[in-house]
Each structure stands twice: as structure tokens, then as C-alpha cells.
Coordinates of C-alpha atoms in Angstrom, one line a residue:
X23 CA 94.3 42.0 42.7
X24 CA 94.8 42.2 46.4
X25 CA 95.8 38.8 48.0
X26 CA 94.8 38.0 51.7
X27 CA 96.5 34.6 51.5
X28 CA 100.0 33.4 50.5
X29 CA 99.8 29.5 50.8
X30 CA 99.0 28.0 47.2
X31 CA 95.6 26.3 47.8
X32 CA 94.2 29.8 49.3
X33 CA 95.8 31.7 46.7
X34 CA 94.4 29.6 43.8
X35 CA 90.9 29.6 45.6
X36 CA 90.8 33.4 45.9
X37 CA 91.9 33.5 42.1
X38 CA 88.8 31.2 41.2
X39 CA 86.4 33.5 43.2
X40 CA 88.1 36.6 41.4
X41 CA 87.3 34.9 38.1
X42 CA 83.9 34.0 39.1
X43 CA 83.2 37.6 40.1
X44 CA 84.3 39.0 36.8
X45 CA 82.0 36.9 34.2
X46 CA 82.6 37.8 30.5
X47 CA 79.7 40.2 29.2
X48 CA 79.9 41.1 25.7
X49 CA 78.3 44.5 24.4
X50 CA 74.7 44.1 23.3
X51 CA 75.9 45.1 19.7
X52 CA 78.6 42.6 19.7
X53 CA 77.7 39.3 20.7
X54 CA 77.9 37.1 17.8
X55 CA 81.4 35.2 17.5
X56 CA 82.2 36.7 14.2
X57 CA 81.5 40.2 15.3
X58 CA 83.5 39.7 18.4
X59 CA 86.5 38.5 16.5
X60 CA 86.3 41.3 14.1
X61 CA 85.5 44.1 16.6
X62 CA 88.7 42.9 18.5
X63 CA 90.5 43.0 15.3
X64 CA 89.5 46.7 14.5
X65 CA 89.4 48.1 17.9
X66 CA 91.0 51.5 17.9
X67 CA 94.5 51.6 19.1
X68 CA 95.1 48.0 18.4
X69 CA 95.1 47.8 14.5
X70 CA 98.2 49.4 13.7
X71 CA 101.9 47.8 13.9
X72 CA 103.8 48.9 17.0
X73 CA 106.4 47.6 19.4
X74 CA 107.2 48.3 22.9
X75 CA 109.8 50.9 23.6
X76 CA 113.2 49.4 24.5
X77 CA 112.4 45.8 23.3
X78 CA 115.7 43.7 22.8
X79 CA 115.6 41.8 19.8
X80 CA 117.0 38.2 20.5
X81 CA 117.8 35.1 18.5
X82 CA 117.3 31.5 19.7
X83 CA 119.2 28.9 18.0
X84 CA 116.6 25.9 18.1
X85 CA 118.4 23.7 15.7
X86 CA 121.9 23.8 13.9
X87 CA 120.4 25.7 10.8
X88 CA 117.1 27.5 12.6
X89 CA 116.8 30.3 14.7
X90 CA 113.6 31.9 15.9
X91 CA 113.3 35.5 16.8
X92 CA 112.1 37.1 20.0
X93 CA 111.5 40.6 21.2
X94 CA 112.2 40.9 25.0
X95 CA 111.5 43.5 27.4
X96 CA 113.2 43.2 30.8
X97 CA 112.4 44.6 34.1
X98 CA 115.6 46.3 35.7
X99 CA 116.1 43.3 38.1
X100 CA 115.0 40.6 35.5
X101 CA 116.3 37.6 37.7
X102 CA 114.2 38.4 40.4
X103 CA 110.9 38.8 38.5
X104 CA 108.8 36.4 36.7
X105 CA 108.7 36.0 32.8
X106 CA 106.0 35.7 30.6
X107 CA 106.7 34.0 27.3
X108 CA 104.2 34.3 24.5
X109 CA 103.5 32.4 21.3
X110 CA 101.0 33.8 18.5
X111 CA 98.4 32.1 16.1
X112 CA 98.8 30.7 12.7
X113 CA 100.4 33.4 10.4
X114 CA 100.6 35.9 13.3
X115 CA 103.7 37.3 14.7
X116 CA 105.5 38.9 17.8
X117 CA 103.7 42.2 16.7
X118 CA 100.0 40.7 16.5
X119 CA 98.0 43.1 18.4
X120 CA 96.9 40.6 20.9
X121 CA 100.4 40.0 21.8
X122 CA 101.4 43.5 22.1
X123 CA 98.5 44.4 24.2
X124 CA 99.2 41.3 26.6
X125 CA 102.8 42.3 26.8
X126 CA 101.9 45.8 27.7
X127 CA 99.7 44.7 30.5
X128 CA 102.3 42.0 31.7
X129 CA 105.1 44.4 32.0
X130 CA 103.2 46.9 33.6
X131 CA 102.3 44.0 36.2
X132 CA 105.9 43.5 36.8
X133 CA 106.8 40.8 34.6
X134 CA 109.7 40.5 32.0
X135 CA 108.2 39.9 28.6
X136 CA 109.2 37.7 25.6
X137 CA 107.4 37.8 22.5
X138 CA 108.2 34.9 20.3
X139 CA 108.0 34.4 16.4
X140 CA 107.0 30.9 15.4
X141 CA 109.4 29.8 12.7
X142 CA 109.3 31.9 9.7
X143 CA 106.7 34.4 11.1
X144 CA 107.2 38.0 11.6
X145 CA 109.5 38.3 8.5
X146 CA 111.9 35.5 9.7
X147 CA 111.6 33.1 6.6
X148 CA 115.5 33.5 6.1
X149 CA 116.3 32.1 9.6
X150 CA 115.3 28.7 8.7
X151 CA 115.3 26.4 5.8
X152 CA 112.2 24.5 7.2
X153 CA 108.6 25.5 7.5
X154 CA 106.6 25.3 10.8
X155 CA 103.6 23.1 12.2
X156 CA 101.1 23.6 14.9
X157 CA 102.6 20.9 17.2
X158 CA 106.3 22.2 16.8
X159 CA 107.1 21.9 20.6
X160 CA 110.8 21.4 20.0
X161 CA 111.3 25.3 19.3
X162 CA 109.2 26.3 22.6
X163 CA 111.2 23.7 24.8
X164 CA 114.6 24.8 23.2
X165 CA 114.0 28.5 24.1
X166 CA 112.7 27.7 27.6
X167 CA 115.9 25.7 28.3
X168 CA 118.1 28.7 27.1
X169 CA 116.0 31.3 29.3
X170 CA 116.5 28.8 32.3
X171 CA 120.1 27.8 31.7
X172 CA 121.8 31.1 30.2
X173 CA 119.4 33.8 31.6
X174 CA 118.8 32.1 35.1
X175 CA 115.2 33.2 35.2
X176 CA 113.4 31.9 38.2
X177 CA 109.8 31.8 37.0
X178 CA 108.5 31.4 33.6
X179 CA 104.6 31.7 32.7
X180 CA 103.9 30.3 29.2
X181 CA 101.2 31.6 27.1
X182 CA 99.9 30.8 23.7
X183 CA 97.1 32.1 21.3
X184 CA 95.2 29.9 18.8
X185 CA 97.9 27.7 17.3
X186 CA 100.3 28.9 19.8
X187 CA 97.9 27.7 22.4
X188 CA 98.0 24.3 21.1
X189 CA 102.0 24.4 21.1
X190 CA 102.2 25.5 24.7
X191 CA 99.5 22.9 25.9
X192 CA 101.2 20.1 24.0
X193 CA 104.5 20.9 25.6
X194 CA 103.0 21.0 29.1
X195 CA 101.5 17.6 28.6
X196 CA 104.9 16.4 27.1
X197 CA 106.6 17.4 30.2
X198 CA 104.1 15.5 32.4
X199 CA 105.3 14.6 35.8
X200 CA 108.8 16.2 35.2
X201 CA 108.2 20.0 34.1
X202 CA 111.2 22.2 34.8
X203 CA 110.8 23.7 38.4
X204 CA 111.0 27.2 36.8
X205 CA 107.7 26.8 34.7
X206 CA 105.3 28.5 36.8
X207 CA 102.2 27.7 34.8
X208 CA 100.5 27.9 31.2
X209 CA 97.8 30.1 29.9
X210 CA 96.1 29.9 26.5
X211 CA 93.3 32.0 24.6
X212 CA 91.2 30.1 21.9
X213 CA 93.7 27.2 21.6
X214 CA 93.0 24.9 18.8
X215 CA 93.5 21.6 20.5
X216 CA 92.2 19.4 17.9
X217 CA 93.9 20.5 14.6
X218 CA 91.7 18.4 12.4
X219 CA 88.4 19.7 13.8
X220 CA 89.9 23.2 13.4
X221 CA 90.7 22.4 9.7
X222 CA 87.4 21.1 9.2
X223 CA 85.5 24.0 10.6
X224 CA 87.7 26.9 9.1
X225 CA 87.1 25.1 5.5
X226 CA 83.2 25.3 5.9
X227 CA 81.3 27.7 3.6
X228 CA 80.6 30.0 6.5
X229 CA 84.1 30.6 6.9
X230 CA 85.2 31.2 3.3
X231 CA 86.8 34.7 3.9
X232 CA 88.7 33.5 6.9
X233 CA 89.9 30.3 4.9
X234 CA 90.9 32.2 1.8
X235 CA 93.1 34.6 3.7
X236 CA 94.9 31.9 5.8
X237 CA 95.6 29.9 2.6
X238 CA 96.6 33.1 0.5
X239 CA 99.2 33.8 3.3
X240 CA 100.3 30.2 3.6
X241 CA 100.9 30.0 -0.3
X242 CA 102.8 33.2 -0.1
X243 CA 105.2 31.7 2.2
X244 CA 105.9 28.7 0.2
X245 CA 106.7 31.1 -2.9
X246 CA 109.1 33.1 -0.5
X247 CA 110.7 30.0 0.7
X248 CA 111.2 28.7 -2.9
X249 CA 113.1 32.0 -3.7
X250 CA 115.3 31.9 -0.5
X251 CA 116.1 28.3 -0.5
X252 CA 116.4 27.3 -4.3
X253 CA 115.7 23.7 -5.2
X254 CA 114.2 22.9 -1.7
X255 CA 110.4 23.8 -2.5
X256 CA 108.2 23.3 -5.3
X257 CA 105.7 26.0 -5.7
X258 CA 104.6 25.1 -9.2
X259 CA 101.6 23.2 -7.7
X260 CA 100.2 25.8 -5.5
X261 CA 97.8 27.1 -8.1
X262 CA 96.0 23.5 -7.7
X263 CA 95.8 23.8 -3.8
X264 CA 92.2 24.8 -2.9
X265 CA 92.0 23.9 0.7
X266 CA 94.2 24.1 4.0
X267 CA 93.9 20.3 4.2
X268 CA 95.5 20.1 0.5
X269 CA 98.4 22.4 1.7
X270 CA 98.9 20.5 4.8
X271 CA 99.0 17.0 2.9
X272 CA 101.3 18.5 0.4
X273 CA 103.9 20.6 2.1
X274 CA 103.5 20.3 6.2
X275 CA 103.4 16.6 6.4
X276 CA 106.2 15.6 4.2
X277 CA 108.3 18.4 5.6
X278 CA 108.0 17.0 9.0
X279 CA 107.8 13.1 8.6
X280 CA 104.0 12.7 8.8
X281 CA 102.5 10.3 6.6
X282 CA 99.7 12.8 5.4
X283 CA 97.6 15.6 6.9
X284 CA 95.6 13.5 9.0
X285 CA 98.6 12.0 10.5
X286 CA 99.9 15.4 11.3
X287 CA 96.7 16.4 12.7
X288 CA 96.5 13.5 15.0
X289 CA 100.2 13.6 16.2
X290 CA 100.4 17.4 16.6
X291 CA 97.3 18.2 18.4
X292 CA 97.5 18.9 22.1
X293 CA 94.1 17.3 23.1
X294 CA 95.5 13.8 24.1
X295 CA 98.3 15.6 26.0
X296 CA 96.1 17.9 28.4
X297 CA 95.4 15.0 30.6
X298 CA 99.1 14.9 31.5
X299 CA 99.4 18.4 32.5
X300 CA 100.9 18.9 36.0
X301 CA 101.7 22.7 36.0
X302 CA 98.7 25.1 36.8
X303 CA 97.0 25.8 33.4
X304 CA 94.3 28.1 32.2
X305 CA 92.5 27.6 29.2
X306 CA 90.0 30.4 28.1
X307 CA 87.9 29.4 25.1
X308 CA 84.5 30.8 23.7
X309 CA 81.9 28.6 23.0
X310 CA 80.9 30.6 19.6
X311 CA 84.4 30.8 18.6
X312 CA 84.0 30.8 14.7
X313 CA 86.9 28.9 13.5
X314 CA 88.4 26.8 16.3
X315 CA 85.6 24.7 17.7
X316 CA 84.9 24.5 21.3
X317 CA 83.4 20.9 21.3
X318 CA 86.8 19.0 21.6
X319 CA 87.3 20.9 25.1
X320 CA 84.1 19.1 26.3
X321 CA 86.3 15.9 26.6
X322 CA 85.9 14.7 30.4
X323 CA 89.6 14.2 30.5
X324 CA 90.2 17.9 30.7
X325 CA 87.6 18.4 33.5
X326 CA 89.2 15.5 35.3
X327 CA 92.6 17.2 35.5
X328 CA 92.9 19.2 38.7
X329 CA 95.7 21.0 37.3
X330 CA 93.7 22.6 34.4
X331 CA 91.2 25.5 34.7
X332 CA 88.7 25.9 31.8
X333 CA 87.0 29.3 31.5
X334 CA 84.2 28.9 28.5
X335 CA 81.9 31.9 28.1
X336 CA 79.2 31.3 25.5
X337 CA 80.2 34.6 23.7
X338 CA 83.7 35.8 22.8
X339 CA 84.7 34.7 19.4
X340 CA 88.3 34.0 18.6
X341 CA 91.0 35.7 20.6
X342 CA 88.5 38.6 21.2
X343 CA 86.4 38.6 24.4
X344 CA 85.5 42.2 23.9
X345 CA 83.9 43.3 27.1
X346 CA 80.9 45.6 27.6
X347 CA 82.5 47.3 30.5
X348 CA 86.0 48.5 31.4
X349 CA 86.2 47.8 34.9
X350 CA 89.6 45.9 33.9
X351 CA 92.7 47.9 32.7
X352 CA 90.9 47.7 29.4
X353 CA 87.9 45.9 27.5
X354 CA 89.8 42.8 26.6
X355 CA 88.6 40.5 29.2
X356 CA 90.5 37.4 28.3
X357 CA 94.1 39.1 28.3
X358 CA 93.1 40.8 31.5
X359 CA 92.3 37.3 33.2
X360 CA 95.5 35.7 31.7
X361 CA 97.6 38.5 33.2
X362 CA 95.7 37.9 36.4
X363 CA 96.6 34.3 36.3
X364 CA 100.4 34.8 35.3
X365 CA 100.7 37.7 38.0
X366 CA 99.6 35.3 40.7
X367 CA 101.7 32.4 39.5
X368 CA 104.9 34.3 39.1
X369 CA 104.5 37.0 41.7
X370 CA 104.1 34.9 45.0
X371 CA 106.7 32.1 44.3
X372 CA 103.9 29.4 44.9
X373 CA 104.3 25.8 45.3
X374 CA 102.1 23.9 43.0
X375 CA 100.1 20.6 44.5
X376 CA 98.5 18.6 42.0
X377 CA 96.0 17.6 44.5
X378 CA 94.7 21.0 44.6
X379 CA 91.9 21.6 42.3
X380 CA 90.8 25.0 41.0
X381 CA 87.3 26.0 42.3

């Protein structure tokens, strides 16, 4: 994208106009949210495990007994470039298709790329005796501090997909008026900002297949953890757990000091934190997302925050947004808007003014 201005307000205004000029238009045969979600998953060239050539495998020590694994790809002059740091969705990994595709776009746009694995994900269950939950901002904060203090990275662009989106939005809100000066901005695709609402939707009859798959993977994780850390996890009751809520009530809530599943959902959801965000933030969420509801994002406090831009196409599914045209680098509209946003924030060393509202 060619910029004609360099001041922050002018750049943001031009970026808003750019987004308006590229609305999301789905293919006629792939308009439904479920079809969008499945089409993106099975799109040729994306449905295969692959890593970027030349990635560095790196461990971040986030607690005394816990490490999280990242796959990093650095530009030759890394300390002079912006860095995109990405967090995946529930039971995803650094090798999820949307993570890899976005990483490739961001690297070609001149950014350093750091693809994180949430605790236990991506084959890293042995790196921690603990589990993970959707509001675990401690790990995000710890790795950002390391990248700033040890790597001396000047501009960090924080990105999250689905559950990872909830985590990065919550952290941005926790920072409030005092974010690190190196945090250039935040962007999310299909974030689950209200965990209770997301859980309730995924457990409905229409989402039986999605629900069954998520629950199967979570149960498998407990069995694996029980083998790796004998005596710490009781897997004998897994056969009685029939829903994500039961799983969260039985395993996640007690593991992290929540009273129950409802207390976990309340404390870990990012929705109450979004009004406190003071860094430029992009939220992309389809109104027909099949299992992360859009309704919580209608909250008036989000529209009232001048630091948050919400793009809410009527169609697009979950972490999908497969476009009818390929005027962008490829047909994945949301990933391209996210890359545009990050390129502007980290590429022009902008100063953000909270009084400047996105168009």
C-alpha cells in the first residue's frame, strides 16, 4: 500500500479509506459461515503441515517450571524491523494454516515473524506441568518483555486468532494507559471476547461436530499430561465429561484458582478490558461466525473506544474470510487486512494519539 502521508492521523485516515475500498465479498457458492470455515480449512496449499524455511526454534521461560516454544524467522537487520508476534486458537499451534500463511505475508512485507505455541500446544506438553486457559496473558506478557529486554526489538505487532485473540486483547486492556512503548498495536481475527457465550454457542446442537472435536482433543491432552506428570492429573473421570463446560469446570477452573467454569469465563474474557485499550487495535469478526458469536462485539463500549477499529463483515465464518477475488496477495481477506495494518504500524514508526479515531 502506497502512503502519501507520514503523520499518524493522516496514515490512519488513509488506512481506514483503504479498508473501505476493499470490502469482503465471499464467493457466491461459499457464503454461509460454516462453508466459509470449512473452505478455508481445506483450501489447496493450506491443508498440510509446513514450516517456514530457516525458522529458529526458541524457548521462552515464562515461569520457573514452564516454557513456551516459538518459531522465529528474522529479517537480516532484525533490530531495525518491526516484529509480528502471533498466538493461535484453541488446540491450534504455530503450524496452523492461518499462522503459517499470515507469517509468510508478514515476512514478505519486511517484518520479523514470531509464531508462538500456547502452553502445551504444538507438541509441547512436556514443557510444563500445567494446563492453559483462554485468558492466560501472563505468558504473552513474559515473552513480550523478553523480546524487548533481550532482543531489543523496537516495534512489536501483537496478533491473535480466536482464543489467542482473546488473550492479546485482554493483555492490551490490562496494560491500559501504560503499555510498553515498543507495542505498536494489536490485531485479532475472530476473537472469542466472551468465553461463556462462545462455550454456549459451541455446545449447541448445530455445532455438534465442532464441539465433539474440541472436546476429544482436550480430553486427549489430559491423558497425555497424566502420563507425563504422574499423580498430578486424574484422567479416570474423563468418560463422564460430555461438554466443554464440564471440562472447564473439572480441570481448567481448579487448575488456575477459579471458583468454577463461570468464574473462569468471567475473569478470563477480554470484553471488559477492551474499553481500556490504548494502543491501535484492529478486530476482524464475521457476523456469521458459526461458533464464536459476534453479538458481544456490539457492546457500545467497543465503538466508544477511539483506539479500536472493528471490521465486521456479514459473512466470513471463523478465521476464514475466503474472498471471491484475488486482488490481494491471495484470497484470504482478513489475513491481508491484518498484514496491511501491521505494516503501517511497524513500518512508519508512528506515534499514536488516543484522541485520533479511526475513520
